[in-house]
Short mmCIF file of C-alpha atoms in Angstrom, two decimals:
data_model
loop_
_atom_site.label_atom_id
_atom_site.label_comp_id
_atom_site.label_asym_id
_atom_site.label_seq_id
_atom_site.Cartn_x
_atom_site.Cartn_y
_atom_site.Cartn_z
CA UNK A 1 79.42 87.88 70.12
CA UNK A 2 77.72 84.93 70.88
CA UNK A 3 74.56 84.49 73.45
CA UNK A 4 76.31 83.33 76.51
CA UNK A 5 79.01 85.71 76.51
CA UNK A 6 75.95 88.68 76.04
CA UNK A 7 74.09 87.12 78.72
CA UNK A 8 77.10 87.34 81.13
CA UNK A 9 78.11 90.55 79.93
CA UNK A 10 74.61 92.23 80.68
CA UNK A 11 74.28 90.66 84.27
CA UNK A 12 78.19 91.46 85.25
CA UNK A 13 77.73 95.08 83.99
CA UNK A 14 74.53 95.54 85.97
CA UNK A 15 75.80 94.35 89.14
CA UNK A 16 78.62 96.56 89.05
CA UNK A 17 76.56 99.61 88.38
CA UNK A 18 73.30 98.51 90.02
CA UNK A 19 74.97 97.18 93.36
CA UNK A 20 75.09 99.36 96.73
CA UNK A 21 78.53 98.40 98.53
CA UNK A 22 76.29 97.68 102.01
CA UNK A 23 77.55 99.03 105.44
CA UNK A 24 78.27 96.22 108.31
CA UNK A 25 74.80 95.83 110.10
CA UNK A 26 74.49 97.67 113.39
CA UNK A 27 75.00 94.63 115.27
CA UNK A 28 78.63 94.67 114.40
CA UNK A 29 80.27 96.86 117.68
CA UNK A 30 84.07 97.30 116.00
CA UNK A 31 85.66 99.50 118.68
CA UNK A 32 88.95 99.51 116.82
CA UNK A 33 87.03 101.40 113.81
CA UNK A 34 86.55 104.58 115.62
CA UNK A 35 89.95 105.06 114.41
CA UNK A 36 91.32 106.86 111.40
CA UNK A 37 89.25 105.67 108.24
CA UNK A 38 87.83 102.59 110.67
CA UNK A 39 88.84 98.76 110.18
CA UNK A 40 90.56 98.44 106.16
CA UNK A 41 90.70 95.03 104.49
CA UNK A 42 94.76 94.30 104.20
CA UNK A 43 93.82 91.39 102.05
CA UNK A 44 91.55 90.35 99.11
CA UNK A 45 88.57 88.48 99.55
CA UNK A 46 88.14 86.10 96.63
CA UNK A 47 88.39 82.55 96.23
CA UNK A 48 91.81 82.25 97.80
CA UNK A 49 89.91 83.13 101.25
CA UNK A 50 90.41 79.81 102.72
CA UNK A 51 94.01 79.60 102.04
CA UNK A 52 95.47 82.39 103.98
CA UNK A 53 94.09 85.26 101.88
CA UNK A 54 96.98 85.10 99.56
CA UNK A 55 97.66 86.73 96.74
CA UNK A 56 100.74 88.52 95.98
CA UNK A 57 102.40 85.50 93.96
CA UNK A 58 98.61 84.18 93.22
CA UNK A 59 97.62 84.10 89.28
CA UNK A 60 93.84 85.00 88.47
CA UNK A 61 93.18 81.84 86.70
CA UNK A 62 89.90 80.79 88.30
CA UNK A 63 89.19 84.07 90.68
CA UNK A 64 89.92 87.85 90.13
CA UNK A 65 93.11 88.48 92.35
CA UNK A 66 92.79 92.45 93.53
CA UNK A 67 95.87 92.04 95.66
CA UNK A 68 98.54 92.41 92.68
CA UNK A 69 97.32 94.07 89.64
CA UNK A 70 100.56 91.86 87.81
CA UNK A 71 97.98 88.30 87.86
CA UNK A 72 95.38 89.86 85.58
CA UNK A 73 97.43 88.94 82.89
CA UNK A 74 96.52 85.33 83.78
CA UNK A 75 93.10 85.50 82.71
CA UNK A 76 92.86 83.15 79.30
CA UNK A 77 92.81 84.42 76.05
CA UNK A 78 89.20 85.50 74.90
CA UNK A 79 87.72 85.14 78.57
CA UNK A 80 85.22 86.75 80.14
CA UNK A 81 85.24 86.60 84.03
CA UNK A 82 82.87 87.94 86.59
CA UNK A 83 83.44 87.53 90.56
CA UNK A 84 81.24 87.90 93.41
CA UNK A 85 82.25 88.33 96.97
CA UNK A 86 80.10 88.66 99.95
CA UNK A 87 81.48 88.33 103.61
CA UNK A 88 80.06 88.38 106.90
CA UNK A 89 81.16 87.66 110.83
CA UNK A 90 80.42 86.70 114.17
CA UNK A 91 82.39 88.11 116.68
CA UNK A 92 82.49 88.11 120.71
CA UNK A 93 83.58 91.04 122.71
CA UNK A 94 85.46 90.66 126.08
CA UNK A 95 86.59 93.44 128.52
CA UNK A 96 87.57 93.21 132.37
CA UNK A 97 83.79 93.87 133.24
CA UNK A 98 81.49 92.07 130.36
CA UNK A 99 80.89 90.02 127.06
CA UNK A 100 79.09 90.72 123.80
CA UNK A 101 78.14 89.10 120.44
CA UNK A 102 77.51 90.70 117.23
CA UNK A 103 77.29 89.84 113.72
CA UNK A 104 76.93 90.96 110.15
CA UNK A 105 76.64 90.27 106.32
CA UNK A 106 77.77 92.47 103.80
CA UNK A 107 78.53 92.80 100.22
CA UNK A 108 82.50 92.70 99.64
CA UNK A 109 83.72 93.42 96.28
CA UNK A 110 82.20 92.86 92.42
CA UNK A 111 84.79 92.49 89.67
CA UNK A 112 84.77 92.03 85.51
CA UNK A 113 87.95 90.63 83.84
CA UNK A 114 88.39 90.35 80.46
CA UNK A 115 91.18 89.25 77.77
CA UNK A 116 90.44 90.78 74.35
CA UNK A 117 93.95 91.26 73.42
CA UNK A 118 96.78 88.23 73.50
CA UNK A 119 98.39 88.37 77.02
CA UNK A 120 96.91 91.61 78.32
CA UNK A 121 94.02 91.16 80.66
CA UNK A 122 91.85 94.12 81.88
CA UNK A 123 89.78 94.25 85.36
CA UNK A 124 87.04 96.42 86.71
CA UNK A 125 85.89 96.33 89.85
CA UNK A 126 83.88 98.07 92.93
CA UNK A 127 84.84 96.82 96.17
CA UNK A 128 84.99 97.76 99.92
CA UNK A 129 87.70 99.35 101.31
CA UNK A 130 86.83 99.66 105.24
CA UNK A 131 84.19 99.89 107.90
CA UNK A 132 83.31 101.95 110.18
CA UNK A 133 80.44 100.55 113.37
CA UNK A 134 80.64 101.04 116.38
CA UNK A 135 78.24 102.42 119.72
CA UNK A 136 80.09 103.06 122.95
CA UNK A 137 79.27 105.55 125.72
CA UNK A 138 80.90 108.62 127.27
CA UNK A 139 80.81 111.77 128.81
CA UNK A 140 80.23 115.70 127.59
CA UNK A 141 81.34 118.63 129.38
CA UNK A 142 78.66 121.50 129.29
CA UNK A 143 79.81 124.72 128.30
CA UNK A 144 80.76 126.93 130.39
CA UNK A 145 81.05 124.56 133.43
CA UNK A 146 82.90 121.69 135.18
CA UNK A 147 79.45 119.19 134.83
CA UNK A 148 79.45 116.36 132.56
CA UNK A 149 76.60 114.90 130.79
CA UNK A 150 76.81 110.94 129.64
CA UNK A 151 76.58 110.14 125.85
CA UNK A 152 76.42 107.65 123.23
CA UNK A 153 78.56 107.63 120.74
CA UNK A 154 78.06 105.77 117.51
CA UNK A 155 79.78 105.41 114.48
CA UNK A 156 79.36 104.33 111.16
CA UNK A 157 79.95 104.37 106.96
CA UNK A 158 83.16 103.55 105.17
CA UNK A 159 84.85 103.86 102.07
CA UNK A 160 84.53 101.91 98.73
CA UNK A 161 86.88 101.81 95.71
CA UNK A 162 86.19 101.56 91.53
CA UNK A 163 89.06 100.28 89.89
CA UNK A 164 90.04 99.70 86.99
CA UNK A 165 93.73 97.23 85.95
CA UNK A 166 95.64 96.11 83.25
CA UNK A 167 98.28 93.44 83.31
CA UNK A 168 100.45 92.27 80.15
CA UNK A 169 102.85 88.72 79.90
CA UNK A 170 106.10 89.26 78.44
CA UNK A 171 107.78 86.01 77.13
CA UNK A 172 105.86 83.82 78.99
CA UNK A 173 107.55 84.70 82.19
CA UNK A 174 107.16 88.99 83.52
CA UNK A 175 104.03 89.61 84.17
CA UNK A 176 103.32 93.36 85.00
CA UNK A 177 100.32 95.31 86.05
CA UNK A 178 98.93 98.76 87.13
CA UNK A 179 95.42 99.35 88.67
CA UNK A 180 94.02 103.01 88.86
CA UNK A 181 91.46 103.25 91.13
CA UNK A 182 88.94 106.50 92.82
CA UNK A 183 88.51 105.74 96.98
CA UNK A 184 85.56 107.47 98.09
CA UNK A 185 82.99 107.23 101.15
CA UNK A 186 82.33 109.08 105.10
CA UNK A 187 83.16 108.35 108.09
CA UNK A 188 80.14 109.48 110.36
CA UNK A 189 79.64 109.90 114.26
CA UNK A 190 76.85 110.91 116.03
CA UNK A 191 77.00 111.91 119.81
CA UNK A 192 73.54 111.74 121.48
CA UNK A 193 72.85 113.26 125.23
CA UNK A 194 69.74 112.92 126.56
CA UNK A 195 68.86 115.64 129.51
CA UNK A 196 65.24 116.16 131.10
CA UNK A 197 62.48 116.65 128.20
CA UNK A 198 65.25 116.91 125.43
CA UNK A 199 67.51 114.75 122.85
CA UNK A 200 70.40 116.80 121.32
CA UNK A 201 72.70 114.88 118.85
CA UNK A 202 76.11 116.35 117.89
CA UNK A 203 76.82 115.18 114.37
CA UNK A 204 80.38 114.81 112.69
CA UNK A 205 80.16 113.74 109.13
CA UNK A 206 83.44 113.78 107.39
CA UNK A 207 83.71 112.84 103.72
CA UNK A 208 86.57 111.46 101.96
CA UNK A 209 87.77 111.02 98.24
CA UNK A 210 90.40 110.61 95.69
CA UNK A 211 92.28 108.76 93.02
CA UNK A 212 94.87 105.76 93.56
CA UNK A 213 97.52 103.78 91.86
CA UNK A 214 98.65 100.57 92.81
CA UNK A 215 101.54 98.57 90.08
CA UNK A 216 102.44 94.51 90.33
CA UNK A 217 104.41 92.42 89.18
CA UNK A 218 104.86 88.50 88.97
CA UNK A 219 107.78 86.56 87.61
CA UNK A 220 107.09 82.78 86.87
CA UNK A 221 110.03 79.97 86.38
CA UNK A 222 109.88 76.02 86.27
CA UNK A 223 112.01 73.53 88.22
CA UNK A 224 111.09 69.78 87.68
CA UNK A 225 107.53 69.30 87.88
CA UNK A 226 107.12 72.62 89.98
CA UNK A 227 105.50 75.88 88.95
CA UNK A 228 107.21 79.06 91.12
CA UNK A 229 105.40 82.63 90.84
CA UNK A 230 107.49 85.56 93.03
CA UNK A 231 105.34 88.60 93.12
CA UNK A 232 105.89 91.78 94.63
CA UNK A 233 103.16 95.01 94.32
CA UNK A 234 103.48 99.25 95.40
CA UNK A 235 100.48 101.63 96.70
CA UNK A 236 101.76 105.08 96.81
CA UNK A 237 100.56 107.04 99.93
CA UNK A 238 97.19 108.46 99.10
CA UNK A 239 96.85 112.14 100.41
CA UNK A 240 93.09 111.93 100.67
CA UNK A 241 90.87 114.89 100.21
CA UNK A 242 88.71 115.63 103.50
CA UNK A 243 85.15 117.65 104.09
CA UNK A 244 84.06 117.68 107.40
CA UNK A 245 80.66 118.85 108.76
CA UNK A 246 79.79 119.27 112.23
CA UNK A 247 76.02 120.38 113.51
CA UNK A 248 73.80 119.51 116.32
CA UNK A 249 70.41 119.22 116.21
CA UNK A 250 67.67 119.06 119.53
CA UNK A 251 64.19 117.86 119.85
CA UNK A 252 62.33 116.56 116.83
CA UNK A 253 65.78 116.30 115.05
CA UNK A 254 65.69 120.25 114.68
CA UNK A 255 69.47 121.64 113.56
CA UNK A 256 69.85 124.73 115.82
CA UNK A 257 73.66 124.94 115.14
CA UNK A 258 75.94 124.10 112.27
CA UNK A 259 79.91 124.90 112.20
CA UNK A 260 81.17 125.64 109.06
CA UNK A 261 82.13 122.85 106.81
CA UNK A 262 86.10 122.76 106.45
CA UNK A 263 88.44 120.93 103.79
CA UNK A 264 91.26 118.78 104.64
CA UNK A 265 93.94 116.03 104.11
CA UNK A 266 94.28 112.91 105.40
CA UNK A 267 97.34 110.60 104.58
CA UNK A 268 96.22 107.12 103.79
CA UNK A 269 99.73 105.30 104.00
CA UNK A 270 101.74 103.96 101.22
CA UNK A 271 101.44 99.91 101.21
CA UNK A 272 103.88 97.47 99.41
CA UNK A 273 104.10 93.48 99.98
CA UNK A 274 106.55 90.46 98.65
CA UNK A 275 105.24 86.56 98.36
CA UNK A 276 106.28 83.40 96.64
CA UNK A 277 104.06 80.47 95.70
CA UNK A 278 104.52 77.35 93.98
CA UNK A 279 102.52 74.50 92.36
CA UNK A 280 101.97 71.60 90.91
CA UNK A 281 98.79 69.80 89.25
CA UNK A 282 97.37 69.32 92.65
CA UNK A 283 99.59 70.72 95.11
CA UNK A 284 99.56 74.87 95.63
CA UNK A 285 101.55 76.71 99.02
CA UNK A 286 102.37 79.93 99.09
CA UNK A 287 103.38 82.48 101.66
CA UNK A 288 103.46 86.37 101.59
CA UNK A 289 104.08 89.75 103.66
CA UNK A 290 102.05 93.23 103.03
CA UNK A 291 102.92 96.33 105.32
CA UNK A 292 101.15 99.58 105.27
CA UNK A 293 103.59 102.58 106.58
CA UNK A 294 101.49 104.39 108.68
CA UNK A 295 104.38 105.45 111.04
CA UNK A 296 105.74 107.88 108.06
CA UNK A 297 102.17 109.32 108.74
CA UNK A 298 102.41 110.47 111.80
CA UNK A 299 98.69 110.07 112.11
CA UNK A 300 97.97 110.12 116.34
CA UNK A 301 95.21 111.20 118.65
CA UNK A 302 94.06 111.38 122.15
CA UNK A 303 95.43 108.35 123.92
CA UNK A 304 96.71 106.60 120.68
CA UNK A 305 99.86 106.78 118.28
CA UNK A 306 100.36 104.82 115.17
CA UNK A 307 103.31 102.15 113.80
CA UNK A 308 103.26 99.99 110.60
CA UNK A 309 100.86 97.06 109.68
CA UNK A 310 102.19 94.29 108.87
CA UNK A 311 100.37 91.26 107.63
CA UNK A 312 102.11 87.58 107.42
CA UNK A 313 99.99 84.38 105.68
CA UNK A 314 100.96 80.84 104.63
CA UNK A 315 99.04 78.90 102.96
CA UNK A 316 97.94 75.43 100.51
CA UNK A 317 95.63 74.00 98.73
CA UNK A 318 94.68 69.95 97.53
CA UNK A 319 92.83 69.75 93.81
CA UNK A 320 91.43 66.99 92.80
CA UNK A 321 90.83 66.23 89.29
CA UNK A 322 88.20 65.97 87.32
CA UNK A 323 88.10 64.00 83.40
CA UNK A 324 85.64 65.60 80.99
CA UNK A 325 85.38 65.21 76.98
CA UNK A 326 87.79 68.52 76.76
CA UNK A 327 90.07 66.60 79.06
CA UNK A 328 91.44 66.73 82.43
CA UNK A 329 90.27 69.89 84.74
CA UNK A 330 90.81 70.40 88.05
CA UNK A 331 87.66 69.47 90.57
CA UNK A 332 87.31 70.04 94.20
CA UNK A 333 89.85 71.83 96.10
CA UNK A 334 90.35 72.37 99.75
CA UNK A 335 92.31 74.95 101.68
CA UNK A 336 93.57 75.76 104.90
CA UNK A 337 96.34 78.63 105.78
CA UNK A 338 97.10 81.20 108.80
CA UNK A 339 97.41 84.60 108.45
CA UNK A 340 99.31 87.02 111.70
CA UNK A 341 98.57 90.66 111.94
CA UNK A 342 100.08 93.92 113.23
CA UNK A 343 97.46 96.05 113.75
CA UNK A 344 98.24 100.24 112.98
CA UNK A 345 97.03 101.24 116.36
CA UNK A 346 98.81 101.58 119.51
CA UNK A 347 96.41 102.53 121.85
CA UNK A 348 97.55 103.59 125.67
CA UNK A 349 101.03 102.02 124.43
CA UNK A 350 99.35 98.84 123.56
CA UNK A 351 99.83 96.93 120.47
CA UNK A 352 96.94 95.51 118.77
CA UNK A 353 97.78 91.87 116.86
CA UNK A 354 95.55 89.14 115.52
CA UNK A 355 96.11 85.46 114.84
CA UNK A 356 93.78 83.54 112.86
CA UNK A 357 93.61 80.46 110.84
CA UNK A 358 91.05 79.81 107.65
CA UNK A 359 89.82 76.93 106.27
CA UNK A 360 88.07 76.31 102.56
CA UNK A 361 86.73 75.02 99.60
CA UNK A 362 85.81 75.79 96.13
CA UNK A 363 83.52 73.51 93.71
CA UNK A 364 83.91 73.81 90.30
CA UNK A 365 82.03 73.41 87.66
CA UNK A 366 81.28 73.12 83.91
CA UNK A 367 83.52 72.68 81.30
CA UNK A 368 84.96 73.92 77.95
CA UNK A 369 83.58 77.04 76.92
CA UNK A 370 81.48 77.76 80.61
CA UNK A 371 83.22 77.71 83.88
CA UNK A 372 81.32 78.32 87.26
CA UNK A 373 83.18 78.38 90.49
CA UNK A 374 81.50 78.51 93.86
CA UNK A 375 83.99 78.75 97.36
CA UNK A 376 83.56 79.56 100.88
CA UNK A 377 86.32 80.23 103.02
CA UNK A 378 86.06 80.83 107.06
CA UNK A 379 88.41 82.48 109.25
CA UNK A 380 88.64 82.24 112.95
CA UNK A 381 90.82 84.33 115.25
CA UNK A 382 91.19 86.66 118.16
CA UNK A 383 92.52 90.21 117.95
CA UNK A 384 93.55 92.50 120.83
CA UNK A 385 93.42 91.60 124.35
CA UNK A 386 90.44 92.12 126.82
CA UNK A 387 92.24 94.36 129.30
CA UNK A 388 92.09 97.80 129.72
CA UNK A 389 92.48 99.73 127.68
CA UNK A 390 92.13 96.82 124.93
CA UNK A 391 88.91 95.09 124.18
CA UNK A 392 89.52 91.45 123.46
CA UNK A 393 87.57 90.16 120.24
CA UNK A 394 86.78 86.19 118.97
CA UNK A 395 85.89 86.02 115.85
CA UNK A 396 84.38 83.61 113.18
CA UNK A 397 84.61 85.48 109.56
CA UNK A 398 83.79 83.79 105.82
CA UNK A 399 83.66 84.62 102.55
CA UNK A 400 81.50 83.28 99.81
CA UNK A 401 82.74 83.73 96.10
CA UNK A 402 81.57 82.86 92.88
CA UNK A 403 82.72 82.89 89.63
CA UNK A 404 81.47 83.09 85.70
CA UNK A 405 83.69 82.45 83.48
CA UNK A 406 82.28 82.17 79.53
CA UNK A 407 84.19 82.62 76.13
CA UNK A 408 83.71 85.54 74.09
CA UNK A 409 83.60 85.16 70.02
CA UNK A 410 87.05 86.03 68.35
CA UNK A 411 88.45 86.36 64.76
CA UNK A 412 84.84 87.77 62.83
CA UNK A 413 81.12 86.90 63.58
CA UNK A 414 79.94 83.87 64.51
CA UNK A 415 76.02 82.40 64.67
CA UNK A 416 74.86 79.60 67.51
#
């Protein structure tokens, strides 16, 4: 195997065992991720960011596409790819009463694809999977009487996912794929009451885990000078395995009482989504639909009741093209695509939707055997409405990707 493809080998394996999947900063105030597993990523964030987040009928020519296990099969014969993502917001909070501003930056997802064998590609990958931040306030009944005591509640963890995909091309045109993955990760909230001379914090820590399975496909046809992809991709409902530990603990962070820690379920929903794209040597559009069926859940609480997600994007992208000595390639391409969401949660009888729009870039560069692409995609939208019992937010969201593409040696040994 020759240098370069060692050299990228060694750094891609370290970041995907060495890296920490971060937790939003504190500064991030989610209210909407108190619920259920907190706020999930519906969509990939690679480098088709700026263009709507698509990826259902997206190939993974130039970026790892997570969305549909079928594009892995995309990935060139004798490549080795590595992708980056890291994400971060800015987001404004508006009630009847008051405003607030938060923000974050956070590691999003690292992923190695490979093609060793002719028309199978193979991805593995550690990525997040959702959020949880948030600090509100509240009240506590005291045992044993009608007086209340007020609180702060905070929230915060998450849960990540290790993955690991295969795709394979049939005649040029099927492409399937199949992605087995392990979701793990808490959900934490601690209650703190403060009363004369004494702090007592009432702890909930509940930990989540298990495996996943998630099968694409893509089917790819020409007409004139156009290149079509339909893709569709399934996510069985995941019955996730639940421990849950409750204790509080009083002055000088003492534990004076701990509940006994209990197993559970809890029934992530089944997910499935449809999309067409199509192409030319500049030109790309593409539109596609996801939905997550959390009303066959039943999952519901105090004041809220849950219905399907459903996530709609449309989007394009302009390449321009660059000539080298190994011929034409394409060169700097620019983005732009909307995206309209459903949100899970009806809270109070209030639906929770978003509208956003994202804009982007990506830069190319080398040639022949080395491949680096940098892009940054920003999306900026409003979700949820700022009157009771909503909370309004604006937000500004990006992306930045990058990704290493280098050949590896085939057909016997080889010397620089």
């Amino acid at each position: 195997m020759k240098r370069r493809t060692i050299k990228l080998l060694s750094a891609s394996v370290i970041m995907l065992t060495a890296v920490q999947v971060s937790e939003a900063q504190k500064g991030i105030n989610s209210i909407y991720s108190a619920y259920g597993l907190g706020d999930y990523y519906i969509r990939d964030n690679n480098a088709y960011y700026g263009m709507g987040q698509l990826g259902v009928a997206m190939k993974s020519d130039k970026t790892i596409n997570d969305l549909n296990p079928a594009s892995y099969s995309s990935i060139s014969a004798g490549r080795l790819m590595f992708d980056v993502s890291f994400g971060g917001s800015s987001v404004q909070y508006i009630n009847e009463r008051e405003r607030h501003t938060a923000g974050d930056f956070t590691f999003r997802r690292a992923a190695l694809g490979l093609n060793l064998i002719n028309n199978v590609g193979t991805v593995i990958g550690l990525r997040r999977y959702t959020d949880v931040n948030y600090l509100t306030v509240g009240t506590k009944t005291i045992e044993g009487s009608t007086s209340t005591i007020p609180i702060n509640i905070e929230g915060t963890g998450g849960l990540n996912q290790f993955y690991f995909g295969n795709s394979i091309l049939i005649k040029k045109h099927l492409s399937l794929g199949i992605t087995a993955g392990y979701l793990f990760g808490s959900v934490n909230q601690k209650q703190t009451a403060s009363v004369p001379a004494a702090v007592f914090n009432f702890v909930n820590n509940t930990y989540y885990n298990n495996f996943t399975v998630n099968a694409g496909a893509q089917y790819q046809f020409n007409t004139k000078n156009l290149l079509w992809t339909l893709g569709a991709f399934y996510q069985p409902e995941i019955n996730l395995k639940t421990l849950a530990d409750q204790y509080v603990t009083g002055p000088n962070d003492v534990q004076i009482v701990a509940d006994k820690t209990v197993d559970g379920r809890f029934k992530f929903p089944s997910i499935y989504g449809g999309g067409i794209s199509m192409q030319n040597t500049k030109l790309k559009l593409g539109v596609d639909y996801i939905q997550h069926n959390w009303k066959a859940t039943g999952y519901s609480g105090n004041g809220f009741e849950s219905t399907n997600a459903q996530s709609f994007a449309a989007g394009g992208s302009w390449s321009l093209t660059r000539h080298t000595k190994w011929g034409d390639r394409p060169g700097l391409s620019l983005y732009a695509g909307y995206i309209n969401e459903l949100s899970y949660l009806i809270i109070q009888g209030q639906k929770i939707q978003s509208n956003s729009v994202t804009l982007g870039f990506s830069v190319p560069a080398g040639a022949g055997y080395n491949y680096y692409g940098y892009s940054a995609g920003i999306k900026i939208g409003t979700r949820g409405q700022g009157t009771y019992p909503l909370v309004k937010e604006n937000y500004i969201q990006f992306c930045l990707n990058v990704s290493l593409s280098t050949i590896m040696m085939r057909g016997g040994r080889k010397y620089d």
